[in-house]
Amino acid sequence: MSMSEKTIENYGKSFLVLILPISFVIVFLVNTWKVLLLILGLLMVFNLWQQYRWEKWCNQVNPLFYDLIRENQGKITPMDLAIKGNFSGQVAKRYLDGKAKEFGASVLGSEKEEQSYYFINASILGDILDSSELLEKLPAQPVTKIARSFLAPPPVIPQEEEAQAKFESESLPAPIHEEVKKPLEEQLVFGSLIQSELAKRLNVYSSTVYKRRNEPDFAEWCRSRDPDGIAWSYSRKSKEFFPIEE
């Protein structure tokens, strides 16, 4: 047998090695295509059913999710949701991942640490802008001392300097805290104060009120700084501050 004949024979054997598996697959598909099509259809139906059940479950969890967003000022973790809804942390994380994509939330945290999800709505955005508001620099002494200084009798001024002192007192700008000395009834036009108004009354920055408003001792803290010794409480629902009647 010559070299050319051996080469042709080797090519033929290689072709047979390839054609046999292909032929087997074709015969298998021809004989079982109905069964395979049925299995594929069942898988699609099962996938659609699973998706329907998940969406239905998410609709039931949505009220819990929105309550936590309001309570925690937009921040939520899988553990918070799992505890609130009494289900596993993996399910809670899957749910929050979907909500983060839906609302464009920020996700902070590493693989070792639990992730935190930050959702921003109009109310939370308003609080953030309000907390970043910087008031004008206030006098160093407490409000009570400022009030007493206005009640103190004026010093005896020689007659020659009285006219000059009167002119200077009229030309100077109004005291920064003149608004605080208004009667409480005039300040509580709507029965409450917003954050910036209470901050002016307490002689502190608006961001300080924002940080302390949910603390247990907030009322006593306000009482110690209020010019009339009034304690104040914060309403999460209306985002306003109300005086505590004694």
PDB file of C-alpha atoms in Angstrom:
ATOM      1  CA  MET A   1       0.000   0.000   0.000  1.00  0.00           C
ATOM      2  CA  SER A   2       1.442   3.338  -1.022  1.00  0.00           C
ATOM      3  CA  MET A   3       1.762   6.441   1.179  1.00  0.00           C
ATOM      4  CA  SER A   4      -1.100   8.194  -0.600  1.00  0.00           C
ATOM      5  CA  GLU A   5      -3.459   5.299   0.022  1.00  0.00           C
ATOM      6  CA  LYS A   6      -2.496   5.220   3.728  1.00  0.00           C
ATOM      7  CA  THR A   7      -3.125   8.947   3.993  1.00  0.00           C
ATOM      8  CA  ILE A   8      -6.595   8.616   2.415  1.00  0.00           C
ATOM      9  CA  GLU A   9      -7.406   5.718   4.731  1.00  0.00           C
ATOM     10  CA  ASN A  10      -6.374   7.759   7.818  1.00  0.00           C
ATOM     11  CA  TYR A  11      -8.550  10.691   6.713  1.00  0.00           C
ATOM     12  CA  GLY A  12     -11.481   8.330   6.233  1.00  0.00           C
ATOM     13  CA  LYS A  13     -11.117   6.912   9.716  1.00  0.00           C
ATOM     14  CA  SER A  14     -10.936  10.423  11.205  1.00  0.00           C
ATOM     15  CA  PHE A  15     -14.092  11.429   9.315  1.00  0.00           C
ATOM     16  CA  LEU A  16     -15.901   8.357  10.622  1.00  0.00           C
ATOM     17  CA  VAL A  17     -14.859   9.232  14.184  1.00  0.00           C
ATOM     18  CA  LEU A  18     -16.520  12.636  13.753  1.00  0.00           C
ATOM     19  CA  ILE A  19     -19.583  11.556  11.794  1.00  0.00           C
ATOM     20  CA  LEU A  20     -20.650   8.813  14.170  1.00  0.00           C
ATOM     21  CA  PRO A  21     -21.313  11.098  17.229  1.00  0.00           C
ATOM     22  CA  ILE A  22     -23.060  13.649  15.000  1.00  0.00           C
ATOM     23  CA  SER A  23     -25.265  10.962  13.540  1.00  0.00           C
ATOM     24  CA  PHE A  24     -26.108   9.702  17.015  1.00  0.00           C
ATOM     25  CA  VAL A  25     -27.122  13.197  18.155  1.00  0.00           C
ATOM     26  CA  ILE A  26     -29.308  13.681  15.061  1.00  0.00           C
ATOM     27  CA  VAL A  27     -31.053  10.340  15.574  1.00  0.00           C
ATOM     28  CA  PHE A  28     -31.561  11.143  19.288  1.00  0.00           C
ATOM     29  CA  LEU A  29     -33.106  14.550  18.511  1.00  0.00           C
ATOM     30  CA  VAL A  30     -35.397  13.130  15.840  1.00  0.00           C
ATOM     31  CA  ASN A  31     -36.728  10.472  18.194  1.00  0.00           C
ATOM     32  CA  THR A  32     -36.981  12.647  21.356  1.00  0.00           C
ATOM     33  CA  TRP A  33     -37.714  16.183  20.096  1.00  0.00           C
ATOM     34  CA  LYS A  34     -41.252  16.085  21.410  1.00  0.00           C
ATOM     35  CA  VAL A  35     -40.060  15.123  24.882  1.00  0.00           C
ATOM     36  CA  LEU A  36     -37.344  17.773  24.836  1.00  0.00           C
ATOM     37  CA  LEU A  37     -39.803  20.408  23.683  1.00  0.00           C
ATOM     38  CA  LEU A  38     -42.171  19.430  26.474  1.00  0.00           C
ATOM     39  CA  ILE A  39     -39.377  19.697  29.075  1.00  0.00           C
ATOM     40  CA  LEU A  40     -38.342  23.109  27.717  1.00  0.00           C
ATOM     41  CA  GLY A  41     -41.943  24.330  27.906  1.00  0.00           C
ATOM     42  CA  LEU A  42     -42.278  23.082  31.487  1.00  0.00           C
ATOM     43  CA  LEU A  43     -39.077  24.895  32.471  1.00  0.00           C
ATOM     44  CA  MET A  44     -40.373  28.147  30.980  1.00  0.00           C
ATOM     45  CA  VAL A  45     -43.710  27.786  32.752  1.00  0.00           C
ATOM     46  CA  PHE A  46     -41.953  27.006  36.046  1.00  0.00           C
ATOM     47  CA  ASN A  47     -39.715  30.049  35.629  1.00  0.00           C
ATOM     48  CA  LEU A  48     -42.717  32.308  34.949  1.00  0.00           C
ATOM     49  CA  TRP A  49     -44.520  30.856  37.983  1.00  0.00           C
ATOM     50  CA  GLN A  50     -41.512  31.483  40.193  1.00  0.00           C
ATOM     51  CA  GLN A  51     -41.278  35.051  38.938  1.00  0.00           C
ATOM     52  CA  TYR A  52     -44.992  35.592  39.588  1.00  0.00           C
ATOM     53  CA  ARG A  53     -44.708  34.243  43.140  1.00  0.00           C
ATOM     54  CA  TRP A  54     -41.690  36.477  43.811  1.00  0.00           C
ATOM     55  CA  GLU A  55     -43.457  39.604  42.562  1.00  0.00           C
ATOM     56  CA  LYS A  56     -46.538  38.748  44.617  1.00  0.00           C
ATOM     57  CA  TRP A  57     -44.370  38.250  47.712  1.00  0.00           C
ATOM     58  CA  CYS A  58     -42.553  41.550  47.065  1.00  0.00           C
ATOM     59  CA  ASN A  59     -45.895  43.373  46.932  1.00  0.00           C
ATOM     60  CA  GLN A  60     -46.677  42.005  50.403  1.00  0.00           C
ATOM     61  CA  VAL A  61     -43.270  43.115  51.751  1.00  0.00           C
ATOM     62  CA  ASN A  62     -43.409  46.610  50.212  1.00  0.00           C
ATOM     63  CA  PRO A  63     -45.358  48.186  53.146  1.00  0.00           C
ATOM     64  CA  LEU A  64     -42.749  46.899  55.634  1.00  0.00           C
ATOM     65  CA  PHE A  65     -39.983  48.238  53.427  1.00  0.00           C
ATOM     66  CA  TYR A  66     -41.541  51.719  53.152  1.00  0.00           C
ATOM     67  CA  ASP A  67     -42.146  51.858  56.931  1.00  0.00           C
ATOM     68  CA  LEU A  68     -38.470  51.102  57.606  1.00  0.00           C
ATOM     69  CA  ILE A  69     -37.388  53.737  55.076  1.00  0.00           C
ATOM     70  CA  ARG A  70     -39.437  56.378  56.892  1.00  0.00           C
ATOM     71  CA  GLU A  71     -38.317  55.266  60.360  1.00  0.00           C
ATOM     72  CA  ASN A  72     -34.592  55.047  59.523  1.00  0.00           C
ATOM     73  CA  GLN A  73     -34.386  58.167  57.336  1.00  0.00           C
ATOM     74  CA  GLY A  74     -33.703  56.178  54.152  1.00  0.00           C
ATOM     75  CA  LYS A  75     -31.106  53.751  55.552  1.00  0.00           C
ATOM     76  CA  ILE A  76     -31.878  50.021  55.703  1.00  0.00           C
ATOM     77  CA  THR A  77     -29.925  46.766  56.006  1.00  0.00           C
ATOM     78  CA  PRO A  78     -30.923  43.179  55.157  1.00  0.00           C
ATOM     79  CA  MET A  79     -31.013  42.393  58.888  1.00  0.00           C
ATOM     80  CA  ASP A  80     -33.469  45.246  59.532  1.00  0.00           C
ATOM     81  CA  LEU A  81     -35.832  43.918  56.857  1.00  0.00           C
ATOM     82  CA  ALA A  82     -35.375  40.274  57.891  1.00  0.00           C
ATOM     83  CA  ILE A  83     -36.242  41.060  61.517  1.00  0.00           C
ATOM     84  CA  LYS A  84     -39.220  43.214  60.526  1.00  0.00           C
ATOM     85  CA  GLY A  85     -40.644  40.611  58.127  1.00  0.00           C
ATOM     86  CA  ASN A  86     -39.473  37.447  59.920  1.00  0.00           C
ATOM     87  CA  PHE A  87     -37.742  35.849  56.913  1.00  0.00           C
ATOM     88  CA  SER A  88     -34.178  34.892  55.993  1.00  0.00           C
ATOM     89  CA  GLY A  89     -31.362  37.353  55.393  1.00  0.00           C
ATOM     90  CA  GLN A  90     -30.685  35.992  51.881  1.00  0.00           C
ATOM     91  CA  VAL A  91     -34.259  36.681  50.832  1.00  0.00           C
ATOM     92  CA  ALA A  92     -34.059  40.169  52.377  1.00  0.00           C
ATOM     93  CA  LYS A  93     -30.820  40.899  50.512  1.00  0.00           C
ATOM     94  CA  ARG A  94     -32.299  39.722  47.214  1.00  0.00           C
ATOM     95  CA  TYR A  95     -35.306  41.969  47.786  1.00  0.00           C
ATOM     96  CA  LEU A  96     -33.155  45.012  48.648  1.00  0.00           C
ATOM     97  CA  ASP A  97     -30.893  44.425  45.640  1.00  0.00           C
ATOM     98  CA  GLY A  98     -33.966  44.593  43.427  1.00  0.00           C
ATOM     99  CA  LYS A  99     -35.217  47.769  45.124  1.00  0.00           C
ATOM    100  CA  ALA A 100     -31.763  49.356  44.862  1.00  0.00           C
ATOM    101  CA  LYS A 101     -31.808  48.820  41.076  1.00  0.00           C
ATOM    102  CA  GLU A 102     -35.393  50.040  40.842  1.00  0.00           C
ATOM    103  CA  PHE A 103     -34.849  53.304  42.774  1.00  0.00           C
ATOM    104  CA  GLY A 104     -31.129  53.853  42.132  1.00  0.00           C
ATOM    105  CA  ALA A 105     -30.178  53.535  45.801  1.00  0.00           C
ATOM    106  CA  SER A 106     -26.612  53.728  47.119  1.00  0.00           C
ATOM    107  CA  VAL A 107     -25.132  50.522  48.558  1.00  0.00           C
ATOM    108  CA  LEU A 108     -22.299  50.772  51.072  1.00  0.00           C
ATOM    109  CA  GLY A 109     -20.403  47.918  52.718  1.00  0.00           C
ATOM    110  CA  SER A 110     -17.970  45.145  51.842  1.00  0.00           C
ATOM    111  CA  GLU A 111     -18.387  41.399  51.490  1.00  0.00           C
ATOM    112  CA  LYS A 112     -17.222  40.887  55.094  1.00  0.00           C
ATOM    113  CA  GLU A 113     -19.504  43.582  56.509  1.00  0.00           C
ATOM    114  CA  GLU A 114     -23.259  43.809  56.171  1.00  0.00           C
ATOM    115  CA  GLN A 115     -24.293  46.108  53.345  1.00  0.00           C
ATOM    116  CA  SER A 116     -26.359  49.217  53.977  1.00  0.00           C
ATOM    117  CA  TYR A 117     -28.828  50.568  51.434  1.00  0.00           C
ATOM    118  CA  TYR A 118     -29.607  54.305  51.254  1.00  0.00           C
ATOM    119  CA  PHE A 119     -32.876  55.347  49.613  1.00  0.00           C
ATOM    120  CA  ILE A 120     -33.554  59.088  49.181  1.00  0.00           C
ATOM    121  CA  ASN A 121     -37.048  60.542  48.893  1.00  0.00           C
ATOM    122  CA  ALA A 122     -38.285  64.137  48.909  1.00  0.00           C
ATOM    123  CA  SER A 123     -38.835  64.229  52.679  1.00  0.00           C
ATOM    124  CA  ILE A 124     -35.403  62.786  53.490  1.00  0.00           C
ATOM    125  CA  LEU A 125     -33.757  65.099  50.958  1.00  0.00           C
ATOM    126  CA  GLY A 126     -35.433  68.052  52.655  1.00  0.00           C
ATOM    127  CA  ASP A 127     -34.053  66.960  56.031  1.00  0.00           C
ATOM    128  CA  ILE A 128     -30.559  66.620  54.572  1.00  0.00           C
ATOM    129  CA  LEU A 129     -30.710  70.104  53.067  1.00  0.00           C
ATOM    130  CA  ASP A 130     -32.147  71.492  56.291  1.00  0.00           C
ATOM    131  CA  SER A 131     -29.420  69.855  58.399  1.00  0.00           C
ATOM    132  CA  SER A 132     -26.688  71.285  56.161  1.00  0.00           C
ATOM    133  CA  GLU A 133     -28.047  74.798  56.600  1.00  0.00           C
ATOM    134  CA  LEU A 134     -25.539  76.994  58.429  1.00  0.00           C
ATOM    135  CA  LEU A 135     -26.883  79.773  60.622  1.00  0.00           C
ATOM    136  CA  GLU A 136     -25.066  83.002  61.277  1.00  0.00           C
ATOM    137  CA  LYS A 137     -22.577  82.938  64.144  1.00  0.00           C
ATOM    138  CA  LEU A 138     -24.382  83.497  67.398  1.00  0.00           C
ATOM    139  CA  PRO A 139     -23.107  85.329  70.488  1.00  0.00           C
ATOM    140  CA  ALA A 140     -21.019  83.268  72.875  1.00  0.00           C
ATOM    141  CA  GLN A 141     -23.180  83.792  75.962  1.00  0.00           C
ATOM    142  CA  PRO A 142     -26.343  81.679  76.486  1.00  0.00           C
ATOM    143  CA  VAL A 143     -29.773  83.003  75.560  1.00  0.00           C
ATOM    144  CA  THR A 144     -30.722  83.544  79.184  1.00  0.00           C
ATOM    145  CA  LYS A 145     -27.769  85.862  79.684  1.00  0.00           C
ATOM    146  CA  ILE A 146     -28.650  87.789  76.543  1.00  0.00           C
ATOM    147  CA  ALA A 147     -32.206  88.235  77.789  1.00  0.00           C
ATOM    148  CA  ARG A 148     -30.981  89.435  81.190  1.00  0.00           C
ATOM    149  CA  SER A 149     -28.646  91.940  79.543  1.00  0.00           C
ATOM    150  CA  PHE A 150     -31.653  93.556  77.895  1.00  0.00           C
ATOM    151  CA  LEU A 151     -33.475  93.703  81.238  1.00  0.00           C
ATOM    152  CA  ALA A 152     -30.534  95.249  83.066  1.00  0.00           C
ATOM    153  CA  PRO A 153     -30.833  99.019  83.759  1.00  0.00           C
ATOM    154  CA  PRO A 154     -28.863 101.216  81.345  1.00  0.00           C
ATOM    155  CA  PRO A 155     -25.641 102.722  82.670  1.00  0.00           C
ATOM    156  CA  VAL A 156     -25.587 106.353  83.701  1.00  0.00           C
ATOM    157  CA  ILE A 157     -24.381 108.325  80.686  1.00  0.00           C
ATOM    158  CA  PRO A 158     -23.343 111.970  80.900  1.00  0.00           C
ATOM    159  CA  GLN A 159     -25.746 114.330  79.213  1.00  0.00           C
ATOM    160  CA  GLU A 160     -23.159 115.253  76.582  1.00  0.00           C
ATOM    161  CA  GLU A 161     -22.831 111.597  75.441  1.00  0.00           C
ATOM    162  CA  GLU A 162     -26.538 110.691  75.613  1.00  0.00           C
ATOM    163  CA  ALA A 163     -27.355 111.949  72.120  1.00  0.00           C
ATOM    164  CA  GLN A 164     -24.376 110.130  70.597  1.00  0.00           C
ATOM    165  CA  ALA A 165     -25.303 106.863  72.362  1.00  0.00           C
ATOM    166  CA  LYS A 166     -28.900 107.157  71.150  1.00  0.00           C
ATOM    167  CA  PHE A 167     -27.711 107.681  67.576  1.00  0.00           C
ATOM    168  CA  GLU A 168     -25.427 104.626  67.741  1.00  0.00           C
ATOM    169  CA  SER A 169     -28.150 102.429  69.232  1.00  0.00           C
ATOM    170  CA  GLU A 170     -30.537 103.353  66.425  1.00  0.00           C
ATOM    171  CA  SER A 171     -27.957 102.846  63.670  1.00  0.00           C
ATOM    172  CA  LEU A 172     -26.788  99.426  64.885  1.00  0.00           C
ATOM    173  CA  PRO A 173     -28.470  96.359  63.295  1.00  0.00           C
ATOM    174  CA  ALA A 174     -31.123  94.516  65.284  1.00  0.00           C
ATOM    175  CA  PRO A 175     -29.837  91.833  67.678  1.00  0.00           C
ATOM    176  CA  ILE A 176     -29.351  88.466  66.058  1.00  0.00           C
ATOM    177  CA  HIS A 177     -31.690  86.784  68.538  1.00  0.00           C
ATOM    178  CA  GLU A 178     -34.438  89.382  68.515  1.00  0.00           C
ATOM    179  CA  GLU A 179     -36.703  86.762  66.913  1.00  0.00           C
ATOM    180  CA  VAL A 180     -36.210  84.423  69.868  1.00  0.00           C
ATOM    181  CA  LYS A 181     -37.506  87.003  72.334  1.00  0.00           C
ATOM    182  CA  LYS A 182     -40.916  87.081  70.668  1.00  0.00           C
ATOM    183  CA  PRO A 183     -43.691  85.609  72.797  1.00  0.00           C
ATOM    184  CA  LEU A 184     -44.133  81.900  72.294  1.00  0.00           C
ATOM    185  CA  GLU A 185     -47.680  82.456  71.009  1.00  0.00           C
ATOM    186  CA  GLU A 186     -46.336  84.595  68.141  1.00  0.00           C
ATOM    187  CA  GLN A 187     -43.737  81.981  67.198  1.00  0.00           C
ATOM    188  CA  LEU A 188     -46.224  79.096  67.278  1.00  0.00           C
ATOM    189  CA  VAL A 189     -48.426  80.444  64.516  1.00  0.00           C
ATOM    190  CA  PHE A 190     -49.197  76.897  63.346  1.00  0.00           C
ATOM    191  CA  GLY A 191     -48.778  75.277  66.757  1.00  0.00           C
ATOM    192  CA  SER A 192     -45.267  74.019  66.004  1.00  0.00           C
ATOM    193  CA  LEU A 193     -41.783  75.041  64.852  1.00  0.00           C
ATOM    194  CA  ILE A 194     -39.655  73.727  62.009  1.00  0.00           C
ATOM    195  CA  GLN A 195     -36.067  72.676  62.593  1.00  0.00           C
ATOM    196  CA  SER A 196     -34.401  75.982  61.646  1.00  0.00           C
ATOM    197  CA  GLU A 197     -36.850  77.976  63.822  1.00  0.00           C
ATOM    198  CA  LEU A 198     -36.219  75.799  66.879  1.00  0.00           C
ATOM    199  CA  ALA A 199     -32.459  76.034  66.294  1.00  0.00           C
ATOM    200  CA  LYS A 200     -32.665  79.839  66.406  1.00  0.00           C
ATOM    201  CA  ARG A 201     -34.743  79.666  69.563  1.00  0.00           C
ATOM    202  CA  LEU A 202     -32.251  77.339  71.268  1.00  0.00           C
ATOM    203  CA  ASN A 203     -29.259  79.360  70.039  1.00  0.00           C
ATOM    204  CA  VAL A 204     -27.658  76.377  68.265  1.00  0.00           C
ATOM    205  CA  TYR A 205     -26.999  75.271  64.706  1.00  0.00           C
ATOM    206  CA  SER A 206     -29.789  73.570  62.755  1.00  0.00           C
ATOM    207  CA  SER A 207     -27.555  70.529  62.244  1.00  0.00           C
ATOM    208  CA  THR A 208     -27.248  70.170  66.039  1.00  0.00           C
ATOM    209  CA  VAL A 209     -31.023  69.907  66.388  1.00  0.00           C
ATOM    210  CA  TYR A 210     -31.086  67.418  63.495  1.00  0.00           C
ATOM    211  CA  LYS A 211     -28.535  65.149  65.203  1.00  0.00           C
ATOM    212  CA  ARG A 212     -30.180  65.221  68.640  1.00  0.00           C
ATOM    213  CA  ARG A 213     -33.888  65.222  67.774  1.00  0.00           C
ATOM    214  CA  ASN A 214     -34.298  61.419  68.102  1.00  0.00           C
ATOM    215  CA  GLU A 215     -32.306  61.094  71.344  1.00  0.00           C
ATOM    216  CA  PRO A 216     -34.176  60.107  74.549  1.00  0.00           C
ATOM    217  CA  ASP A 217     -33.044  63.212  76.439  1.00  0.00           C
ATOM    218  CA  PHE A 218     -33.970  65.617  73.619  1.00  0.00           C
ATOM    219  CA  ALA A 219     -36.770  67.242  75.646  1.00  0.00           C
ATOM    220  CA  GLU A 220     -34.520  68.000  78.639  1.00  0.00           C
ATOM    221  CA  TRP A 221     -31.754  69.166  76.318  1.00  0.00           C
ATOM    222  CA  CYS A 222     -34.179  71.649  74.745  1.00  0.00           C
ATOM    223  CA  ARG A 223     -35.447  72.771  78.165  1.00  0.00           C
ATOM    224  CA  SER A 224     -31.896  73.626  79.290  1.00  0.00           C
ATOM    225  CA  ARG A 225     -31.433  75.912  76.246  1.00  0.00           C
ATOM    226  CA  ASP A 226     -34.898  77.338  75.729  1.00  0.00           C
ATOM    227  CA  PRO A 227     -35.186  80.970  76.917  1.00  0.00           C
ATOM    228  CA  ASP A 228     -38.517  80.152  78.575  1.00  0.00           C
ATOM    229  CA  GLY A 229     -37.414  76.751  79.903  1.00  0.00           C
ATOM    230  CA  ILE A 230     -39.803  74.880  77.587  1.00  0.00           C
ATOM    231  CA  ALA A 231     -39.223  71.246  76.623  1.00  0.00           C
ATOM    232  CA  TRP A 232     -39.780  70.280  72.973  1.00  0.00           C
ATOM    233  CA  SER A 233     -40.639  66.986  71.256  1.00  0.00           C
ATOM    234  CA  TYR A 234     -40.071  65.911  67.649  1.00  0.00           C
ATOM    235  CA  SER A 235     -42.765  64.383  65.423  1.00  0.00           C
ATOM    236  CA  ARG A 236     -41.391  62.053  62.755  1.00  0.00           C
ATOM    237  CA  LYS A 237     -44.710  62.118  60.941  1.00  0.00           C
ATOM    238  CA  SER A 238     -44.935  65.877  60.412  1.00  0.00           C
ATOM    239  CA  LYS A 239     -41.176  66.622  60.703  1.00  0.00           C
ATOM    240  CA  GLU A 240     -41.988  69.413  63.189  1.00  0.00           C
ATOM    241  CA  PHE A 241     -41.298  70.250  66.838  1.00  0.00           C
ATOM    242  CA  PHE A 242     -44.028  70.747  69.452  1.00  0.00           C
ATOM    243  CA  PRO A 243     -43.821  72.215  72.983  1.00  0.00           C
ATOM    244  CA  ILE A 244     -44.457  69.774  75.817  1.00  0.00           C
ATOM    245  CA  GLU A 245     -47.183  71.011  78.114  1.00  0.00           C
ATOM    246  CA  GLU A 246     -46.558  70.514  81.797  1.00  0.00           C
TER     247      GLU A 246
END
